[in-house]
Amino acid sequence: MELSEALTHDVVGIGFGPSNLSLAIALEELCGTTGEPGPAAAFFERKPSLGWHRGMLLPDAKMQISFLKDLVTFRNPASRFSFVSYLHAKGRLPRFVNNQDFFPTRQEFHDYLEWAQAQLSTPVGYGCEVTGIRPAGDDTAAAPVELLRVEVRGAGLPGGSARLHTRNVVISTGLVPRMPDGVERDERIWHSSEFLDRFREWETERAGEMRRIAVVGAGQSAAEILRFLHDRLPGAMLTAILPPYGYAIADNTPFANEIFDPAAVDDYYYGSDESRDMIWKHHRNTNYSVVDDEVIKSLYERVYGDEVKGRRRVEFLNLARVEGVKRVADETRITVRSLSTDAFRDIDVDVLVCATGYDPMDPAPVLGELDAYCLRDARGRYRVERDYRILTRPELRCGIYLQGGTEHTHGLSSSLLSNLAVRSGEIVNSLLTRQG
Ligand code: FDA
Ligand code: NAP
């Protein structure tokens, strides 16, 4: 990527997953129609190439969302970047339709994302990590800040780093893997987000050592990983540690699904604290700590099949939580607490997979010095305007936009793909309007 430190950008996107990919497309589509030169934009992604949760790109994993909730369709159904355009370009449109499935595999969707980014002309710096943002120029505390300086680190950059100037940033750095309290990752203790990378290393170098594996959690990641391990390691003994009695189904029924509609963002944003709490209470089970029915059924079939064959391969520790983990020689010793008896029990395994979920996106590490300009609510959360722009002290004249990390203001779809096309359009319109 050619970087000009002398150029003042209109917008710099930090992170290049589906959210900022959708934004880059919206910039091209919404600004390319006026005949004027479009805004100067650049994007940075710390990974060496585009990758959408590659560590969980399991062979049978399906999307949890309709293919029509792609990068663009809800904003611009005629877009050349749609999933349907992708299928057409790949010559698979008729067979996709014959297949009669709204939910493609994650592998096919990943291919779509790679295809879409290849059509873009916007520069993306891969292998470039944004390490901080600060006001450019005058350091006087009360001076108006008209320009930001984005600090980037990357082996491919001249001297290993770069600084560039911009009027706006859009932060989209993604979910943050969450481990059980006090548990650190290492070569035998994995988080689900890195599962396939770790599994492949072990499969090639020490497959024989994977005899006892525990999978913690009762969400989609845990169930998919358990099913995968059951298929791939017929000789292994698996232990599933889950807080509920059994895996609970993800509610994707039509009325409940309206919670992900673009209009639901307004209902959430302009609602009262009570209505927002109520939405979470009623509809958390559309996404968190739940599993698709197809995965639950296929997992149960496997477990029942084992019983018919007279060989139990999965032990379920339900109503249980992991309370601690320690290393005993080569063993990983897990302390499990029963939620029904409060009794503790230790289990030794070769590998522990923590499918224990994610924390929301946290912009603070990339905001760096700029964080001090951002306003927070009584609970310490960023105050965010309807157009996804953080409310800041008045002397900051630049825009800091968030894609993710807005569950408290914009609702359940904040960390998902559902509203991504519309949200990107709203952010681009805000950038254009506020810039005048
Ligand atoms: P995403 O995490 O995809 O991208 C953020 C990017 O920022 C990353 O590539 C990261 O490397 C980069 N980055 C971070 N810090 C950086 C820095 N300082 N400098 C430069 N780059 C940086 N949702 C849904 O609606 N339907 C679905 O089917 C699924 N499926 C799904 C599967 C799995 C396994 C998970 C964990 C999650 C989902 N999700 C989902 C939810 C998921 O959050 C969503 O699909 C998108 O990944 C959100 O896209 P983003 O671009 O916001 O984040
Ligand atoms: P999740 O839904 O947040 O589930 C995490 C699970 O871990 C919960 O059951 C939680 O139980 C449990 N847990 C946490 N700490 C624990 C402990 N100490 N001991 C025992 N259990 C513990 O996370 P996820 O399954 O990774 O899903 C995250 C997101 O990714 C969701 O949006 C999901 O849809 C998505 N996803 C999608 C796909 C796909 O598209 N195919 C695949 C995987 C994930 P409590 O709730 O009781 O704390």
Coordinates of C-alpha atoms and ligand atoms in Angstrom, one line a residue:
M1 CA 0.0 0.0 0.0
E2 CA 1.3 3.5 -0.9
L3 CA 1.0 5.7 2.1
S4 CA 1.3 9.5 1.8
E5 CA 2.0 11.1 5.2
A6 CA 1.6 14.5 3.5
L7 CA -2.0 13.8 2.4
T8 CA -4.9 14.8 4.7
H9 CA -7.4 12.0 4.7
D10 CA -11.1 12.5 5.1
V11 CA -11.5 9.2 6.9
V12 CA -9.3 6.4 8.2
G13 CA -10.9 3.0 8.9
I14 CA -9.3 1.0 11.7
G15 CA -9.8 -2.8 11.3
F16 CA -10.9 -4.3 8.1
G17 CA -13.5 -7.0 8.9
P18 CA -17.0 -7.0 7.4
S19 CA -18.0 -3.7 9.0
N20 CA -15.3 -1.5 7.5
L21 CA -15.4 -3.5 4.2
S22 CA -19.0 -2.6 4.0
L23 CA -18.1 1.0 4.8
A24 CA -15.4 1.1 2.1
I25 CA -18.0 -0.1 -0.4
A26 CA -20.6 2.5 0.9
L27 CA -17.9 5.2 0.4
E28 CA -17.3 4.1 -3.2
E29 CA -21.0 3.8 -4.0
L30 CA -22.3 6.9 -2.2
C31 CA -19.5 9.3 -3.2
G32 CA -18.7 7.9 -6.6
T33 CA -22.0 9.1 -8.1
T34 CA -21.5 12.8 -7.8
G35 CA -18.8 13.2 -10.4
E36 CA -16.6 14.9 -7.8
P37 CA -13.5 13.2 -6.5
G38 CA -14.6 11.0 -3.5
P39 CA -13.3 11.4 0.0
A40 CA -9.7 10.5 0.6
A41 CA -10.0 7.2 2.6
A42 CA -7.6 4.6 3.9
F43 CA -8.1 1.4 5.9
F44 CA -5.7 -0.5 8.1
E45 CA -5.9 -4.2 9.2
R46 CA -3.4 -5.9 11.4
K47 CA -3.9 -9.3 9.9
P48 CA -1.8 -10.1 6.7
S49 CA -5.0 -10.5 4.6
L50 CA -8.7 -10.4 5.0
G51 CA -9.9 -13.0 7.5
W52 CA -13.3 -13.3 9.1
H53 CA -13.0 -15.4 12.3
R54 CA -10.8 -17.9 10.4
G55 CA -10.1 -19.8 13.7
M56 CA -13.8 -20.9 13.6
L57 CA -14.1 -21.6 9.9
L58 CA -15.2 -25.1 10.6
P59 CA -16.1 -27.2 7.6
D60 CA -19.9 -27.6 8.4
A61 CA -20.4 -24.2 10.0
K62 CA -23.3 -22.2 8.5
M63 CA -24.1 -18.5 8.6
Q64 CA -26.4 -17.4 11.3
I65 CA -28.0 -14.8 9.1
S66 CA -29.7 -14.7 5.7
F67 CA -27.4 -14.2 2.7
L68 CA -29.5 -11.1 1.9
K69 CA -28.0 -9.5 5.0
D70 CA -24.7 -9.1 3.1
L71 CA -22.4 -6.1 2.9
V72 CA -24.8 -4.0 0.9
T73 CA -28.2 -5.3 0.0
F74 CA -30.3 -3.6 2.8
R75 CA -28.8 -0.2 1.8
N76 CA -28.6 -0.8 -2.0
P77 CA -30.3 -3.9 -3.4
A78 CA -28.8 -3.0 -6.8
S79 CA -25.2 -3.0 -5.6
R80 CA -22.6 -4.8 -7.7
F81 CA -21.1 -6.0 -4.3
S82 CA -24.1 -8.1 -3.2
F83 CA -24.0 -11.8 -2.4
V84 CA -26.2 -12.4 -5.4
S85 CA -23.7 -10.6 -7.7
Y86 CA -21.0 -12.7 -6.2
L87 CA -23.0 -15.9 -6.9
H88 CA -23.6 -14.7 -10.4
A89 CA -19.9 -13.9 -10.9
K90 CA -19.0 -17.4 -9.7
G91 CA -21.6 -19.1 -11.9
R92 CA -23.4 -20.6 -9.0
L93 CA -26.6 -18.5 -8.8
P94 CA -29.0 -21.2 -10.2
R95 CA -27.6 -23.9 -8.0
F96 CA -27.6 -21.7 -5.0
V97 CA -31.3 -21.2 -5.6
N98 CA -31.9 -24.9 -6.2
N99 CA -30.2 -25.6 -2.9
Q100 CA -33.1 -23.6 -1.2
D101 CA -31.1 -22.5 1.8
F102 CA -31.1 -18.9 3.1
F103 CA -28.0 -19.7 5.2
P104 CA -24.7 -20.3 3.3
T105 CA -21.8 -21.9 4.9
R106 CA -19.3 -19.6 6.7
Q107 CA -16.7 -20.8 4.2
E108 CA -18.8 -19.5 1.2
F109 CA -19.5 -16.2 3.0
H110 CA -15.8 -15.8 3.6
D111 CA -15.2 -16.4 -0.1
Y112 CA -17.8 -13.7 -0.8
L113 CA -16.0 -11.2 1.5
E114 CA -12.7 -11.9 -0.2
W115 CA -14.4 -11.4 -3.6
A116 CA -16.0 -8.2 -2.5
Q117 CA -12.7 -6.7 -1.2
A118 CA -10.9 -7.6 -4.5
Q119 CA -13.4 -5.4 -6.4
L120 CA -12.6 -2.4 -4.3
S121 CA -10.2 0.4 -5.3
T122 CA -9.9 1.9 -1.8
P123 CA -6.4 1.3 -0.3
V124 CA -6.2 -1.2 2.5
G125 CA -3.0 -1.6 4.5
Y126 CA -2.8 -5.2 5.6
G127 CA -0.3 -6.2 8.3
C128 CA -0.7 -2.7 9.7
E129 CA -1.8 -2.3 13.3
V130 CA -3.1 1.1 14.5
T131 CA -1.4 1.7 17.8
G132 CA -2.9 5.0 18.8
I133 CA -4.6 8.2 17.7
R134 CA -3.8 11.7 18.9
P135 CA -4.6 15.3 18.0
A136 CA -2.3 16.5 15.2
G137 CA -0.4 19.7 15.8
D138 CA -0.9 22.0 18.8
D139 CA -0.7 20.2 22.1
T140 CA -2.4 22.9 24.1
A141 CA -5.1 21.2 26.0
A142 CA -8.0 23.6 25.1
A143 CA -6.9 24.3 21.5
P144 CA -9.5 23.2 18.9
V145 CA -8.5 19.9 17.3
E146 CA -9.2 20.0 13.6
L147 CA -7.1 17.0 12.6
L148 CA -6.1 13.7 14.0
R149 CA -2.8 11.8 13.7
V150 CA -3.1 8.0 13.4
E151 CA -0.1 6.0 14.4
V152 CA 0.4 2.7 12.4
R153 CA 2.9 -0.1 12.9
G154 CA 3.6 -2.7 10.3
A155 CA 6.6 -4.7 9.0
G156 CA 5.8 -3.7 5.4
L157 CA 5.9 0.1 6.1
P158 CA 9.0 2.1 5.5
G159 CA 10.9 2.1 8.9
G160 CA 8.2 -0.2 10.3
S161 CA 5.7 2.6 11.1
A162 CA 3.7 5.5 9.6
R163 CA 1.7 8.4 10.8
L164 CA -1.1 9.9 8.8
H165 CA -3.5 12.7 9.2
T166 CA -7.3 12.5 9.0
R167 CA -10.4 14.4 9.8
N168 CA -12.4 11.3 10.9
V169 CA -11.7 7.8 12.1
V170 CA -14.1 4.8 12.0
I171 CA -13.1 2.2 14.5
S172 CA -14.1 -1.4 13.9
T173 CA -11.7 -3.6 15.7
G174 CA -14.1 -6.4 16.5
L175 CA -15.1 -8.5 19.5
V176 CA -12.5 -9.3 22.3
P177 CA -12.1 -13.0 23.2
R178 CA -13.1 -13.7 26.9
M179 CA -11.6 -16.4 29.0
P180 CA -12.9 -17.6 32.4
D181 CA -11.7 -15.4 35.2
G182 CA -8.0 -16.0 36.1
V183 CA -7.5 -18.4 33.2
E184 CA -4.7 -17.6 30.7
R185 CA -4.3 -19.0 27.3
D186 CA -1.3 -21.1 26.4
E187 CA -0.5 -24.0 24.0
R188 CA -2.9 -26.4 25.8
I189 CA -5.5 -23.8 26.8
W190 CA -7.2 -22.3 23.8
H191 CA -9.9 -19.8 23.2
S192 CA -12.4 -20.8 20.5
S193 CA -11.4 -17.8 18.4
E194 CA -8.0 -19.5 17.7
F195 CA -9.4 -23.1 17.6
L196 CA -8.6 -24.2 14.1
D197 CA -5.1 -22.7 14.0
R198 CA -4.2 -24.5 17.3
F199 CA -6.0 -27.7 16.2
R200 CA -4.1 -27.9 12.9
E201 CA -0.7 -27.4 14.7
W202 CA -1.6 -30.3 17.1
E203 CA -3.0 -32.5 14.3
T204 CA 0.2 -32.3 12.3
E205 CA 2.7 -32.5 15.2
R206 CA 1.1 -34.3 18.2
A207 CA -2.3 -35.8 17.2
G208 CA -1.6 -38.8 19.5
E209 CA -1.5 -36.4 22.5
M210 CA -5.1 -35.2 22.0
R211 CA -6.8 -38.0 24.0
R212 CA -8.8 -35.9 26.5
I213 CA -10.3 -32.6 25.5
A214 CA -12.7 -30.4 27.4
V215 CA -14.9 -27.8 25.8
V216 CA -16.3 -25.1 28.0
G217 CA -19.4 -23.1 27.2
A218 CA -23.0 -23.6 25.9
G219 CA -23.0 -21.2 23.0
Q220 CA -22.7 -21.7 19.2
S221 CA -18.9 -21.9 19.3
A222 CA -18.9 -24.6 22.0
A223 CA -21.4 -26.8 20.2
E224 CA -19.7 -26.5 16.8
I225 CA -16.3 -27.3 18.3
L226 CA -17.6 -30.3 20.2
R227 CA -19.3 -31.6 17.0
F228 CA -16.1 -31.1 15.0
L229 CA -13.9 -32.8 17.6
H230 CA -16.3 -35.7 17.8
D231 CA -16.0 -36.2 14.0
R232 CA -12.2 -35.6 13.8
L233 CA -10.9 -37.4 16.8
P234 CA -12.8 -40.7 17.1
G235 CA -10.3 -42.0 19.7
A236 CA -10.6 -39.0 22.0
M237 CA -12.7 -38.6 25.2
L238 CA -14.5 -35.3 25.2
T239 CA -15.9 -33.4 28.2
A240 CA -18.4 -30.7 27.7
I241 CA -18.7 -28.2 30.6
L242 CA -21.9 -26.1 30.4
P243 CA -23.7 -23.8 32.8
P244 CA -27.3 -24.7 31.6
Y245 CA -28.9 -28.1 31.8
G246 CA -28.6 -28.5 28.1
Y247 CA -27.7 -26.4 25.0
A248 CA -30.6 -23.9 24.5
I249 CA -31.9 -23.1 21.1
A250 CA -31.2 -19.7 19.4
D251 CA -34.4 -17.9 18.7
N252 CA -34.4 -17.0 15.0
T253 CA -38.2 -17.1 14.7
P254 CA -39.7 -14.3 12.5
F255 CA -41.2 -12.0 15.1
A256 CA -38.1 -12.2 17.4
N257 CA -35.9 -11.6 14.3
E258 CA -37.3 -8.1 13.9
I259 CA -35.0 -7.1 16.7
F260 CA -32.3 -7.1 14.1
D261 CA -34.2 -5.0 11.6
P262 CA -32.8 -1.5 10.8
A263 CA -35.9 0.1 12.4
A264 CA -35.2 -1.7 15.7
V265 CA -32.1 0.5 16.1
D266 CA -34.3 3.6 16.5
D267 CA -36.6 1.8 18.9
Y268 CA -33.6 0.9 21.0
Y269 CA -31.7 4.2 20.7
Y270 CA -34.7 6.4 21.5
G271 CA -36.2 4.1 24.0
S272 CA -36.0 4.5 27.8
D273 CA -33.4 2.7 30.0
E274 CA -36.3 0.3 31.1
S275 CA -37.2 -0.5 27.5
R276 CA -33.6 -1.2 26.6
D277 CA -33.2 -3.5 29.6
M278 CA -36.4 -5.2 28.6
I279 CA -35.2 -5.8 25.0
W280 CA -32.0 -7.5 26.3
K281 CA -34.0 -9.6 28.8
H282 CA -36.5 -10.8 26.2
H283 CA -34.1 -11.2 23.2
R284 CA -30.7 -12.1 24.5
N285 CA -31.5 -15.6 23.4
T286 CA -31.4 -14.6 19.8
N287 CA -27.7 -14.5 20.0
Y288 CA -25.9 -15.2 23.3
S289 CA -25.3 -18.5 25.0
V290 CA -27.6 -20.3 22.5
V291 CA -27.1 -22.7 19.6
D292 CA -28.8 -23.3 16.2
D293 CA -31.3 -26.1 16.3
E294 CA -29.5 -27.9 13.4
V295 CA -26.3 -28.1 15.4
I296 CA -28.0 -29.2 18.6
K297 CA -29.8 -32.0 16.7
S298 CA -26.7 -33.2 14.8
L299 CA -24.7 -33.2 18.1
Y300 CA -27.4 -35.2 19.9
E301 CA -27.5 -37.7 17.0
R302 CA -23.8 -38.3 17.4
V303 CA -24.0 -38.8 21.1
Y304 CA -27.0 -41.1 20.8
G305 CA -25.1 -43.0 18.0
D306 CA -22.2 -43.6 20.4
E307 CA -24.6 -45.0 23.0
V308 CA -26.0 -47.4 20.4
K309 CA -22.5 -48.6 19.6
G310 CA -21.8 -49.0 23.3
R311 CA -19.0 -46.5 23.5
R312 CA -19.6 -43.2 25.2
R313 CA -17.3 -40.6 24.0
V314 CA -18.7 -37.4 25.4
E315 CA -19.2 -36.7 29.1
F316 CA -21.6 -33.8 29.8
L317 CA -21.0 -31.8 33.0
N318 CA -24.1 -29.7 32.9
L319 CA -25.1 -27.0 35.5
A320 CA -21.4 -26.4 35.9
R321 CA -18.8 -23.7 35.5
V322 CA -15.0 -23.6 35.2
E323 CA -13.7 -21.9 38.3
G324 CA -9.9 -22.3 37.7
V325 CA -7.2 -24.0 35.7
K326 CA -3.7 -25.0 36.6
R327 CA -0.8 -26.8 35.0
V328 CA 0.3 -30.1 36.6
A329 CA 3.3 -31.3 34.6
D330 CA 1.8 -31.9 31.1
E331 CA -1.7 -32.1 32.4
T332 CA -4.2 -29.2 32.5
R333 CA -6.2 -29.5 35.7
I334 CA -9.6 -27.8 35.5
T335 CA -11.6 -27.0 38.6
V336 CA -15.3 -27.3 37.9
R337 CA -18.0 -26.1 40.2
S338 CA -21.4 -27.7 40.1
L339 CA -24.1 -25.1 40.1
S340 CA -26.6 -27.5 41.6
T341 CA -24.6 -28.8 44.6
D342 CA -21.8 -26.2 44.8
A343 CA -19.3 -29.1 45.0
F344 CA -15.9 -28.7 43.3
R345 CA -14.3 -31.3 41.1
D346 CA -11.0 -31.5 39.3
I347 CA -10.6 -32.9 35.8
D348 CA -7.3 -33.5 34.0
V349 CA -7.2 -33.0 30.2
D350 CA -4.6 -32.7 27.4
V351 CA -6.3 -29.7 25.9
L352 CA -8.9 -27.2 27.2
V353 CA -11.0 -25.2 24.7
C354 CA -12.7 -22.2 26.2
A355 CA -15.7 -21.3 24.1
T356 CA -16.5 -18.8 26.7
G357 CA -17.6 -15.9 24.4
Y358 CA -16.4 -12.4 23.8
D359 CA -16.5 -9.0 25.3
P360 CA -17.8 -6.2 23.1
M361 CA -15.4 -4.2 21.0
D362 CA -13.3 -1.8 23.1
P363 CA -12.1 1.3 21.2
A364 CA -9.9 2.5 24.1
P365 CA -6.7 0.8 23.1
V366 CA -6.6 2.4 19.7
L367 CA -8.0 5.7 20.8
G368 CA -5.0 6.2 23.0
E369 CA -4.6 9.9 23.9
L370 CA -7.9 10.7 22.1
D371 CA -9.8 8.8 24.7
A372 CA -9.6 11.7 27.1
Y373 CA -11.8 13.8 24.7
C374 CA -14.6 11.2 24.6
L375 CA -17.6 11.6 26.9
R376 CA -18.9 8.7 29.0
D377 CA -22.2 8.0 30.7
A378 CA -22.6 7.4 34.5
R379 CA -21.7 3.8 34.0
G380 CA -18.5 4.7 32.2
R381 CA -19.7 3.7 28.7
Y382 CA -19.0 5.9 25.7
R383 CA -21.8 8.3 24.8
V384 CA -22.6 7.7 21.2
E385 CA -24.8 9.7 18.8
R386 CA -27.4 8.1 16.6
D387 CA -25.0 8.3 13.6
Y388 CA -22.5 6.2 15.6
R389 CA -20.2 9.1 16.4
I390 CA -18.8 9.3 19.9
L391 CA -19.9 12.5 21.7
T392 CA -16.7 14.4 22.5
R393 CA -15.5 17.5 24.2
P394 CA -16.4 20.6 22.1
E395 CA -12.8 21.4 21.2
L396 CA -12.5 18.1 19.3
R397 CA -13.9 18.9 15.8
C398 CA -13.0 15.5 14.3
G399 CA -15.3 12.6 14.1
I400 CA -14.7 9.3 15.9
Y401 CA -17.2 6.7 14.6
L402 CA -17.8 3.2 16.0
Q403 CA -18.8 0.1 14.2
G404 CA -19.3 -2.3 17.2
G405 CA -19.1 -1.5 20.9
T406 CA -22.5 0.2 20.7
E407 CA -24.7 -2.5 22.3
H408 CA -25.7 -0.1 25.1
T409 CA -26.9 2.6 22.7
H410 CA -27.8 0.9 19.4
G411 CA -28.8 -2.5 20.6
L412 CA -28.3 -6.2 19.8
S413 CA -27.3 -5.9 16.2
S414 CA -24.2 -3.8 17.0
S415 CA -21.8 -6.7 17.0
L416 CA -23.5 -8.6 14.2
L417 CA -23.8 -8.5 10.4
S418 CA -27.6 -7.8 10.4
N419 CA -27.5 -4.1 10.2
L420 CA -24.0 -3.6 8.7
A421 CA -25.1 -2.4 5.2
V422 CA -27.5 0.2 6.6
R423 CA -25.1 1.4 9.4
S424 CA -22.3 1.9 6.9
G425 CA -24.6 4.1 4.7
E426 CA -25.6 6.1 7.8
I427 CA -22.0 6.7 8.7
V428 CA -21.0 7.7 5.2
N429 CA -23.9 10.1 5.1
S430 CA -22.9 11.6 8.4
L431 CA -19.3 12.0 7.3
L432 CA -20.5 13.9 4.2
T433 CA -23.1 16.0 6.0
R434 CA -21.0 17.0 8.9
Q435 CA -18.0 17.8 6.7
G436 CA -20.2 20.2 4.8
Ligands
FDA1 P1 -14.3 -8.3 12.9 O1 -13.9 -8.9 14.2 O2 -14.8 -9.2 11.9 O3 -13.1 -7.4 12.3 C1 -12.3 -6.6 13.1 C2 -11.0 -6.5 12.5 O4 -10.2 -5.5 13.1 C3 -10.2 -7.8 12.6 O5 -9.8 -8.3 11.4 C4 -8.9 -7.4 13.4 O6 -7.8 -8.1 13.1 C5 -8.8 -5.9 13.1 N1 -8.2 -5.1 14.2 C6 -8.3 -5.1 15.5 N2 -7.5 -4.2 16.1 C7 -6.8 -3.6 15.1 C8 -5.9 -2.5 15.1 N3 -5.5 -1.9 16.3 N4 -5.4 -2.1 14.0 C9 -5.8 -2.7 12.8 N5 -6.7 -3.7 12.7 C10 -7.2 -4.1 13.9 N6 -22.6 -12.3 13.1 C11 -23.7 -12.5 12.3 O7 -24.5 -11.6 12.1 N7 -23.9 -13.6 11.6 C12 -23.0 -14.7 11.7 O8 -23.2 -15.7 11.0 C13 -21.9 -14.5 12.5 N8 -21.0 -15.5 12.7 C14 -19.9 -15.4 13.6 C15 -19.1 -16.4 13.7 C16 -18.1 -16.4 14.7 C17 -17.2 -17.5 14.9 C18 -18.0 -15.2 15.5 C19 -16.9 -15.1 16.6 C20 -18.8 -14.1 15.3 C21 -19.8 -14.2 14.4 N9 -20.7 -13.2 14.1 C22 -21.7 -13.3 13.3 C23 -20.5 -11.9 14.8 C24 -19.3 -11.1 14.3 O9 -19.0 -10.1 15.2 C25 -19.6 -10.4 12.9 O10 -19.8 -11.4 12.0 C26 -18.4 -9.6 12.3 O11 -17.2 -10.3 12.5 C27 -18.4 -8.2 12.7 O12 -17.5 -7.6 11.8 P2 -16.4 -6.4 12.3 O13 -15.8 -6.0 11.0 O14 -17.2 -5.5 13.1 O15 -15.4 -7.2 13.3
NAP2 P1 -21.5 -17.0 23.8 O1 -22.7 -17.1 23.0 O2 -21.3 -15.7 24.6 O3 -21.4 -18.2 24.8 C1 -20.3 -18.3 25.7 C2 -20.7 -19.5 26.6 O4 -19.6 -19.7 27.6 C3 -22.0 -19.3 27.5 O5 -22.7 -20.5 27.5 C4 -21.4 -19.0 28.9 O6 -22.3 -19.3 29.9 C5 -20.2 -19.9 28.9 N1 -19.2 -19.6 29.9 C6 -18.6 -18.5 30.1 N2 -17.7 -18.6 31.1 C7 -17.8 -19.9 31.6 C8 -17.2 -20.6 32.6 N3 -16.3 -20.1 33.4 N4 -17.6 -21.9 32.8 C9 -18.5 -22.5 32.0 N5 -19.1 -21.8 30.9 C10 -18.8 -20.5 30.8 O7 -20.2 -17.1 22.8 P2 -20.0 -17.9 21.4 O8 -20.6 -19.2 21.4 O9 -18.5 -17.8 21.1 O10 -20.8 -17.0 20.4 C11 -20.4 -15.6 20.2 C12 -21.0 -15.0 18.9 O11 -20.4 -15.7 17.8 C13 -22.5 -15.2 18.8 O12 -22.9 -14.1 18.1 C14 -22.6 -16.4 18.0 O13 -23.8 -16.4 17.2 C15 -21.4 -16.2 17.0 N6 -21.0 -17.5 16.4 C16 -21.4 -17.8 15.2 C17 -21.0 -18.9 14.5 C18 -21.5 -19.2 13.1 O14 -21.9 -18.3 12.5 N7 -21.6 -20.4 12.7 C19 -20.2 -19.8 15.2 C20 -19.7 -19.5 16.5 C21 -20.1 -18.3 17.1 P3 -23.1 -18.1 30.6 O15 -24.0 -17.5 29.6 O16 -23.9 -18.8 31.7 O17 -22.1 -17.2 31.2

